[in-house]
Short mmCIF file of C-alpha atoms in Angstrom, two decimals:
data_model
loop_
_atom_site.label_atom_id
_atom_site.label_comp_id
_atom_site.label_asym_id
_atom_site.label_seq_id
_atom_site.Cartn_x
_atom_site.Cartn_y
_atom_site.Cartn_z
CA UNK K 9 42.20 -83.65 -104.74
CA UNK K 10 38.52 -83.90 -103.36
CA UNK K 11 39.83 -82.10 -100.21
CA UNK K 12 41.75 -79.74 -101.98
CA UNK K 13 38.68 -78.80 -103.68
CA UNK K 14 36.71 -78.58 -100.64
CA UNK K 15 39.31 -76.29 -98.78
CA UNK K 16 39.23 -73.52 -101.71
CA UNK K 17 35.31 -73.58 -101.93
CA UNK K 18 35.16 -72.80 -98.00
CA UNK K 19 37.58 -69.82 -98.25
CA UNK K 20 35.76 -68.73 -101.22
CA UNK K 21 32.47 -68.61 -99.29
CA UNK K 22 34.79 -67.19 -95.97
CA UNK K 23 35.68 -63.89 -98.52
CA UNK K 24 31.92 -63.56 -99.91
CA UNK K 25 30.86 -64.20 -95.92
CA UNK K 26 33.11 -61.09 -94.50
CA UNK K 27 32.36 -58.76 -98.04
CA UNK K 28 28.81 -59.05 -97.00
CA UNK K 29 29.18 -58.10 -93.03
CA UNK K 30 31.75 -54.77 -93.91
CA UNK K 31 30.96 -52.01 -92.63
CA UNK K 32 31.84 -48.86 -94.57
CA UNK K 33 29.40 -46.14 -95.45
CA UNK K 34 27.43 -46.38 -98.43
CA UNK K 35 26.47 -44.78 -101.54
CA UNK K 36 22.67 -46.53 -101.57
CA UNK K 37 21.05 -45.40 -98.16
CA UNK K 38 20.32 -41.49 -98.29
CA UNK K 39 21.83 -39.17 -95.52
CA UNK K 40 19.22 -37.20 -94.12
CA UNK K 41 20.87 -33.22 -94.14
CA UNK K 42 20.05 -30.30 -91.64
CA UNK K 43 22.34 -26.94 -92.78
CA UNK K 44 20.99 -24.99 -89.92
CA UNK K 45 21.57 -21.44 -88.96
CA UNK K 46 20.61 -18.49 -86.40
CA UNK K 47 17.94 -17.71 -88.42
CA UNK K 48 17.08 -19.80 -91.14
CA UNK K 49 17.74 -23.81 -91.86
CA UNK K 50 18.75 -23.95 -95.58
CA UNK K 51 18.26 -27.73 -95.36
CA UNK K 52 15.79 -29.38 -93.14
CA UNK K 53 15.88 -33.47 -92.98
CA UNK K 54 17.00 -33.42 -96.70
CA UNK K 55 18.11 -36.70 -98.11
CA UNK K 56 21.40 -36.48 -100.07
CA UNK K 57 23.58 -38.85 -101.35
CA UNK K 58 26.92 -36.86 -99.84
CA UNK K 59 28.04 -33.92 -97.77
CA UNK K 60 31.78 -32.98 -97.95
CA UNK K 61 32.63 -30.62 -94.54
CA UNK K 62 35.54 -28.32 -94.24
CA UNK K 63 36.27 -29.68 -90.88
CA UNK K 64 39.00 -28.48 -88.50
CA UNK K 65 41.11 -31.94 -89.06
CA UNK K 66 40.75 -31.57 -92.62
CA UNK K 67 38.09 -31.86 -95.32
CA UNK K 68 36.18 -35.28 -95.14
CA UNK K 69 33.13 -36.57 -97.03
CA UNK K 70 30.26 -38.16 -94.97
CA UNK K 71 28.23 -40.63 -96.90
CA UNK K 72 25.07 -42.76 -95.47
CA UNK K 73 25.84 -44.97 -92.36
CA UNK K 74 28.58 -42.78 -91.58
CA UNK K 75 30.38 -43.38 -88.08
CA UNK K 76 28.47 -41.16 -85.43
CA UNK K 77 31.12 -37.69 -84.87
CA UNK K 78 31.27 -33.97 -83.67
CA UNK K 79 33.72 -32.22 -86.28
CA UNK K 80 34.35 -28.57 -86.15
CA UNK K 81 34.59 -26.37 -89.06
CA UNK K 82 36.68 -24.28 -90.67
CA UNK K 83 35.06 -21.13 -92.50
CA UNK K 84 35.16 -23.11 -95.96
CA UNK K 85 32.73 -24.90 -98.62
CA UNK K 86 30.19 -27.51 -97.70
CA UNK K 87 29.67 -29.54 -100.90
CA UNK K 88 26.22 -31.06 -101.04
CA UNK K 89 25.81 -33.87 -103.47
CA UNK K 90 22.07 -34.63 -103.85
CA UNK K 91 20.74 -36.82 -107.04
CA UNK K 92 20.08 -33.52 -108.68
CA UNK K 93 23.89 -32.23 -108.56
CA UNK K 94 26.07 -30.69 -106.51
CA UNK K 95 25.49 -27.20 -104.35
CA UNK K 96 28.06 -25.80 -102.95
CA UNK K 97 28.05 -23.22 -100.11
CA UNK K 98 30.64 -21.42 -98.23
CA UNK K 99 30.00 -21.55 -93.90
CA UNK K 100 31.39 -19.14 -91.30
CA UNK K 101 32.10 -22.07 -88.98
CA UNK K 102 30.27 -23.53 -86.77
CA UNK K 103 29.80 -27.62 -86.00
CA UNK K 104 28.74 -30.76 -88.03
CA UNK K 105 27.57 -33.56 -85.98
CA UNK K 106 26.85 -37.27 -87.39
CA UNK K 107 24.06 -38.69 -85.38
CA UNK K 108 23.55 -42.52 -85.03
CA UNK K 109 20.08 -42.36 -87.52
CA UNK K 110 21.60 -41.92 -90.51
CA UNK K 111 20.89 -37.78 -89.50
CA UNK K 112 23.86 -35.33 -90.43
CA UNK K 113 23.48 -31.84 -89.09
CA UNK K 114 25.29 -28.80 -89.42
CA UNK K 115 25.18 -25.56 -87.24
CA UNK K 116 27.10 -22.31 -88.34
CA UNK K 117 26.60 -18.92 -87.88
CA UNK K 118 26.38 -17.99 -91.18
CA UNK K 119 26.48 -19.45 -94.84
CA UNK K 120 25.40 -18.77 -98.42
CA UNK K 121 25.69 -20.09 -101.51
CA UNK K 122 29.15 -19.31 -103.58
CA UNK K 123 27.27 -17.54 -106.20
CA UNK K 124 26.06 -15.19 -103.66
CA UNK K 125 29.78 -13.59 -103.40
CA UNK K 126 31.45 -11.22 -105.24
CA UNK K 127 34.91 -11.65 -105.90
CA UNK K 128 36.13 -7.93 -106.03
CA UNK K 129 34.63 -7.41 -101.98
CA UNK K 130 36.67 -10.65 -100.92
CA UNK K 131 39.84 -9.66 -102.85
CA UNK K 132 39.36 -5.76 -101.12
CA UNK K 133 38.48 -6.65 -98.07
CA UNK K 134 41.73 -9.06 -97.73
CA UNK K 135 43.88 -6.12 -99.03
CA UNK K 136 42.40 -4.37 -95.87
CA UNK K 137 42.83 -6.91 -93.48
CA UNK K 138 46.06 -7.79 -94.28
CA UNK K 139 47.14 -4.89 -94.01
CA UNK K 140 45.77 -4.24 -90.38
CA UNK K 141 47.50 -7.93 -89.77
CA UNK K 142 50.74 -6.27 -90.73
CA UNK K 143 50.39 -3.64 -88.94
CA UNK K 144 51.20 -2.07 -85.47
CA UNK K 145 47.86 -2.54 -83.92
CA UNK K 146 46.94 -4.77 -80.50
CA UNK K 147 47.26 -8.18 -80.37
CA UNK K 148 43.90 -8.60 -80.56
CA UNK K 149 43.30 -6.48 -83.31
CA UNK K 150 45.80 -8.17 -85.43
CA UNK K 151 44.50 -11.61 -84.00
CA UNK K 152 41.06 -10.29 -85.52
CA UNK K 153 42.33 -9.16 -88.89
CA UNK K 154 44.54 -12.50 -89.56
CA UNK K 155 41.10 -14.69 -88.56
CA UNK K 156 39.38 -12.27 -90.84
CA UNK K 157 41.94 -12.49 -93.84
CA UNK K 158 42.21 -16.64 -93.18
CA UNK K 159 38.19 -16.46 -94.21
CA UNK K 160 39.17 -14.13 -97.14
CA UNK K 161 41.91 -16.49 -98.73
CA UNK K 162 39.16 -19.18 -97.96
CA UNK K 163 36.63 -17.82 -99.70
CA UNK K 164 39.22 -16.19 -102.84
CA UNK K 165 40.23 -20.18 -103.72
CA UNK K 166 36.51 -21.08 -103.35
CA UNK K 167 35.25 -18.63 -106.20
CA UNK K 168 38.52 -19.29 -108.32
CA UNK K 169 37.54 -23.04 -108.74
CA UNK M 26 48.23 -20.69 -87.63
CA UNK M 27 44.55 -22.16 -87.18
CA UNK M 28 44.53 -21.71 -83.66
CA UNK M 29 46.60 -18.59 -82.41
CA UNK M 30 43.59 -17.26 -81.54
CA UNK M 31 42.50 -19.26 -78.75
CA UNK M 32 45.13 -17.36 -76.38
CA UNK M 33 43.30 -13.41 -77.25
CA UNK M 34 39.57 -14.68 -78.28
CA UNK M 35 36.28 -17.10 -76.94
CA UNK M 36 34.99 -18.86 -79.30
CA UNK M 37 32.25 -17.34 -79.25
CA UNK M 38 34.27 -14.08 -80.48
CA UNK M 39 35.95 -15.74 -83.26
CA UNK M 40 32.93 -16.94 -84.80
CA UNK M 41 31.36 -13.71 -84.73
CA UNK M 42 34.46 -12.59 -86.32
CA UNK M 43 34.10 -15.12 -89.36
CA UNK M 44 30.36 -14.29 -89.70
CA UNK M 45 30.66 -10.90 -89.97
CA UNK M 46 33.96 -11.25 -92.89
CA UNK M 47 31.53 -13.56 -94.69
CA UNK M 48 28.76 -10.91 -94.75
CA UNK M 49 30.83 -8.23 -95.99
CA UNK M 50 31.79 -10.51 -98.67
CA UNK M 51 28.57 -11.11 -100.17
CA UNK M 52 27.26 -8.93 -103.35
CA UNK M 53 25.33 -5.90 -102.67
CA UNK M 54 21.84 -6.99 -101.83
CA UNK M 55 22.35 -9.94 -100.07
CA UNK M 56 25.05 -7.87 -97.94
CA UNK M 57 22.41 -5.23 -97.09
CA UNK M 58 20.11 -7.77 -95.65
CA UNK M 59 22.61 -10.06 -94.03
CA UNK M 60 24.39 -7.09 -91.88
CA UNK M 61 21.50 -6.42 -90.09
CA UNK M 62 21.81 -9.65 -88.28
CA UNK M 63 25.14 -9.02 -87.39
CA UNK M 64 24.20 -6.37 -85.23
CA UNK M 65 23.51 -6.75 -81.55
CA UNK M 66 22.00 -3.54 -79.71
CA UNK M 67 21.63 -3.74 -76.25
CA UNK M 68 20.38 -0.58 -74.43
CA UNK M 69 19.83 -0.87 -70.34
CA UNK M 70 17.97 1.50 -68.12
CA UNK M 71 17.54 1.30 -64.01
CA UNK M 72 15.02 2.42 -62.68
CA UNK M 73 14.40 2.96 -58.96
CA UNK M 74 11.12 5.13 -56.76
CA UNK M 75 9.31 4.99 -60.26
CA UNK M 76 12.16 7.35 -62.16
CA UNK M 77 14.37 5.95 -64.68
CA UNK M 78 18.31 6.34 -64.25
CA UNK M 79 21.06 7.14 -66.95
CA UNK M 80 20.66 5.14 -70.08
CA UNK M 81 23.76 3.16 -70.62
CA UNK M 82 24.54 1.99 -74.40
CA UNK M 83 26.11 -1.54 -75.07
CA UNK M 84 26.51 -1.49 -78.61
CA UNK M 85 29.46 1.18 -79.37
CA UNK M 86 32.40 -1.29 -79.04
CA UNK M 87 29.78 -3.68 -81.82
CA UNK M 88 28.73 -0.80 -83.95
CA UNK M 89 32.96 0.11 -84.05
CA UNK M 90 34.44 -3.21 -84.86
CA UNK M 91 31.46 -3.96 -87.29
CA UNK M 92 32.11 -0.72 -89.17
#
């Protein structure tokens, strides 16, 4: 009985042992954020609390202690969660690289915030390339338009959210 | 889809490509100011015995596509 006892306080203390030592990100440490561009870094060494990434794989959310990676991104919304709330703004693409520190940084060509849009340019200027997509242009000037139309439909289910 | 590009464009070509589309997407004001830095000009003169030769312009095939 005494040994019973004994066995199911020691795997008791094993579970609370290996709960302690896991390793996933976390929501207490703060990321530091760098949203850098050509010409301007919208967010120098910022600590936030999250920082979801259109990346190329698919959209993934990088927390604090987050594995160090190189993702490239789509054109698409970077989410900032910071204690304050959430910003969102929409990138060109570019690269977001998870550095060892605790250090997230992002470098695209271009990006602004989704209020900065306007929702009847996107929906004409997808008309337009679409239509040049469709059309009996180059390969390369189709190639341009379907790129240019993929950042249009991007952008159109960004603003409709 | 995500990809076809890689056979006709560098990638440096395809992200100017997605730069520029977001810049003519923004509203008015912003758009004014941002479309400036989309365009590159890039004007060369040689010059040799102290006179200059033809100037040759880089920036038609930018100022077309950008347009």
């Amino acid at each position: 009985m005494s040994s019973l006892r004994l066995l199911t306080s020691t795997a008791r203390r094993a579970t609370t042992f290996t709960q302690a030592r896991r390793g996933y990100a976390e929501v207490n440490d703060k990321l530091k954020l760098s949203l850098v561009l050509p010409h301007k870094a919208i967010f120098n060494s910022t600590e936030v609390v999250q920082v979801n990434i259109p990346a190329e794989s698919g959209d993934m959310g990088v927390l604090a202690n987050h594995v160090p990676s190189i993702e490239p991104l789509r054109p698409g919304v970077v989410e900032i969660i910071e204690s304050g709330g959430p910003q969102k703004y929409f990138v060109s693409g570019g690269f977001a690289t998870v550095h060892p520190n605790n250090k997230l940084t992002i470098n695209v060509v271009e990006a602004a915030p989704l209020e900065d849009f306007s929702l009847e340019a996107v929906r004409s200027n997808l008309q337009e390339a679409l239509k040049v997509a469709a059309g009996n242009g180059s390969e390369a000037e189709k190639t341009e338009a379907r790129i240019e139309a993929d950042v249009y439909e991007s952008l159109q289910s960004a603003l409709a959210k | 889809m995500s990809s076809t590009w890689r056979n006709v464009f560098t990638y440096n070509k395809y992200a100017q490509i997605t730069a520029r589309a977001l810049r003519s997407s923004l509203k008015e004001e912003q758009r004014a100011v941002a479309e400036k830095r989309g365009l590159t000009a890039l004007r060369y003169q040689q010059w040799e015995n102290g006179k200059g030769g033809e100037q040759v312009n880089l920036t038609v095939e930018g100022e077309k596509s950008s347009g």
